[in-house]
């Protein structure tokens, strides 16, 4: 049995930790808890969550705003799960301090919880821009936020969403989906500038406009002021938008205060190594609060990969587990808008091989960025049958086929050329698969005197299996009949009566 | 009416009308069913003169009075009678005195005496479990039943399982878990035509059971929509309105994504869930993590196509979800089938006329074969071997002490893997199977079989496995014996003897009976007469889940088959068992939360391509039968490797070249077929051929924890052109 370095200090000789404390019960923390419990039925687990609810799926909050999901439909765990799996859940109890000396966390209610291994899954918090009246706006981060937004949306006649990144676009689309006119105000020159190039941002804006979202890019909000029952959102340049609901989606930043106060190394996020370990070997950090190899990830997939690695390490299921970074794919979740963006999307022909197709009126923009015959980035806006394949080519770093157009339009390369007039199929072509009958055999039957489908079927068994080829056999027979009739006509003309 | 038969050589001709006139009771010939797949197409066998050696030549005509095929037959069915006169058919027992001796012809008494004596020796030296029995999903109900009884009563071994473990076990386990009962289609196959939408997952019916397509075509003609999930654009997928060309090994993630969509879009049938099911809340929470864009990244199926699929199913008045081997033959096959059942339950489909979940059974008697005791953990009537009440009931019918019945034994692959090992069986009796070709990791399986002290094989021909045997017993074929089979609908059918077997050939029942007698059993307890065996099976199944007690040969003939359960002779049978309640203790179907996991073996640098395996139209299973029929062999003569042009280009492989496919377990060869029907990250090989074309040399025996199904449908391989080799 291998002994993990992180537990080297323990004396009972067991390979795994016996007391795990997890701080944070969002998508990362709750995932870690289930992953650990799936691997180890015995380890003592205590999880602290600042929110009093069971963990929920933040990815689906735009559905809640759009009204397609009810809050209990986005739970990641049923409240009963904790009891059934012998996990102590301290929900609604924030942790205020970590005592690394005694390996204890201290909760807001004064309780102290000792740990052998501590995992911080603190997530991130919304960035509130330093704008007068910003407190009049509702952030879009938690289920509580969603409920606040929904409460106001019920009576509102107009909404403003500030921030045109992924979350802002999803929030705007969700609110518009409720029939509420929405203005999306964005500081940068185009939407989702972290994921999209300018043209894609433009096409996305037009798609959103068709769905009831007015997009204002390059717009700086200077203040949010009261305006009767509602608000007035003032923009640089003097313009103002009167509205009933202001939603803030100006990005997030990692929650690092607890780690900083405990003396852990913090940069943008809590700094971790390939074992997701902080500079205290008994403390891991995962998810949006941590920084691995210089990167803070803001998506779920990396966080869940990190949770699996830490679960492998803590339980000893795979002492060799390491996190080596993630390829990120951004997939917008907004009804009526298909958008996938991955990797280095903003490169141009100067830096890479670029394959592009755009059709603004149709809301379509497809761009592939290729280096060394590998897909290193892509934007797929508008419904694309290729999105699954391209995502996998990007994820796997697999070599690309020479036919680049076929990547964007899989149907083009896939045409087998068998379609068309069945009467003209070559002799060698199989017409009836069930009985392995070629067009040539059917023509030979005709030559031997068969004059209808029934006679062809009697001689060849064509059409007697699944029956799908009946129309094709009829077409071949009809073609032969027409040919013979034509020949007879010609013969009549050549030989006058 | 005169049967519309003319002949060119031995080949029978079709009736002039493709659907054929309805055969009346006075039509000459013997009404029966096809020897191949679980559709069990109705056919009529008519003697048409004498062939070689004065043996009658039978001709085949389709029956229009059997709903499953409605007058259709595929090429396998049309040519089925040819195997009766195959030139290399076995007509005398073969025997080798010691493992290095060649097989030589022997008399029946000599062969059976030899086998029985060796069995006694081996059991005396190593215990009763040292002798194993391996059956097949093509055996009649009577044979499957008697084989199970023979193992437990005459041999007193727990080591019995069958090749159905490689076919139906995952869906069976999932159905038992959800519905309390496993009947492949819990509705008549003709219900398919009444559906408005069908989701078919991992099934290529246009090649594996072509006449089934008639029902799908009728559905589509009436405006119904067909959705097919398959890594290949198979002939079936080509018929579909929507084809989800999934990454091999990710069907479970797809099912979770589909259910997520159904819930998120409010498309679930809450009234049905409330009335007829339990456990939805836990499943709802468990799929919260499978939003469609996440499922898309795993499966490669665009989220928009998933939504279209779910909306199509939810909008249909009647809808069906059908799974087949593509979804089930995985180390997570049970959970995958469960996930699709969860979806069907959420949409309110099972137990509603015209709707439902079903599994499309594969082998001829794949359904009946899994009900009557040739499974490692099972007693007749779909009873559990570890259930004391079941043991007591069956022991009473058998006239033995329940305590003398052995307990559950190893599953099929585990059994094969243990052969000849220090704690494994030293002898095996094999009926109706050819594991050297059909088992996963076939190279190892062949080695294990070679390590046996005794192998006794009953077969029609010298199959690749029979060639390794010490005793080979020549068996009768379907047209030469009478017996019942239970088709994919759960309808019990009768095949009637249409011609006498060749001299020197005996039925499996006679083999079992002969061995039992030599092992000291009362001959009356092991009759050779199928009707006597069936009558005992009826008693043994009475009160069980698959209750056949009310079914008689006469009723089957008069009624065109009887659906089980049928607990008494005045019971009409049960075409749709779930209309009022499910077979669970509380009558409700059970939602079971399941989680996706990656294939047991995923891609890496050394093995960068997925292999998936399957069937072609003109061959069947290990090919032992169909490779001996000239027309079929001409249609599908050799192993091939289907490769996407992009992959072929990268590997420098041209169409028709020989290629080598290598997995961690072995190497197989085939001819390259370049086709856009396959994904560019996957190659496909059919598994019907022996020798170097054996796809199962490559496949992964990673087992499903519940069903013990091997992961046939996905493993990682490397594909190379064989230098200098042209096909």
Coordinates of C-alpha atoms in Angstrom, one line a residue, chain B residues 145-146 149 153 397-398 513-514 516-517 520-529 532-533 536 539:
Chain B
X145 CA -34.4 -25.9 -19.6
X146 CA -33.1 -29.5 -19.7
X149 CA -31.5 -29.2 -15.0
X153 CA -29.1 -32.3 -11.0
X397 CA -40.6 -30.4 -9.7
X398 CA -37.2 -32.1 -10.1
X513 CA -30.6 -37.5 -22.0
X514 CA -27.9 -40.0 -23.0
X516 CA -27.7 -38.1 -17.8
X517 CA -28.5 -41.8 -18.1
X520 CA -26.8 -42.5 -13.2
X521 CA -29.9 -40.4 -13.6
X522 CA -33.4 -41.8 -14.1
X523 CA -34.1 -41.6 -17.9
X524 CA -37.6 -40.5 -17.1
X525 CA -36.2 -37.3 -15.5
X526 CA -34.3 -36.5 -18.7
X527 CA -36.7 -37.3 -21.6
X528 CA -35.7 -36.9 -25.2
X529 CA -39.2 -36.0 -26.3
X532 CA -42.4 -34.1 -22.4
X533 CA -39.7 -31.6 -21.6
X536 CA -42.1 -30.3 -17.3
X539 CA -44.7 -27.0 -14.2

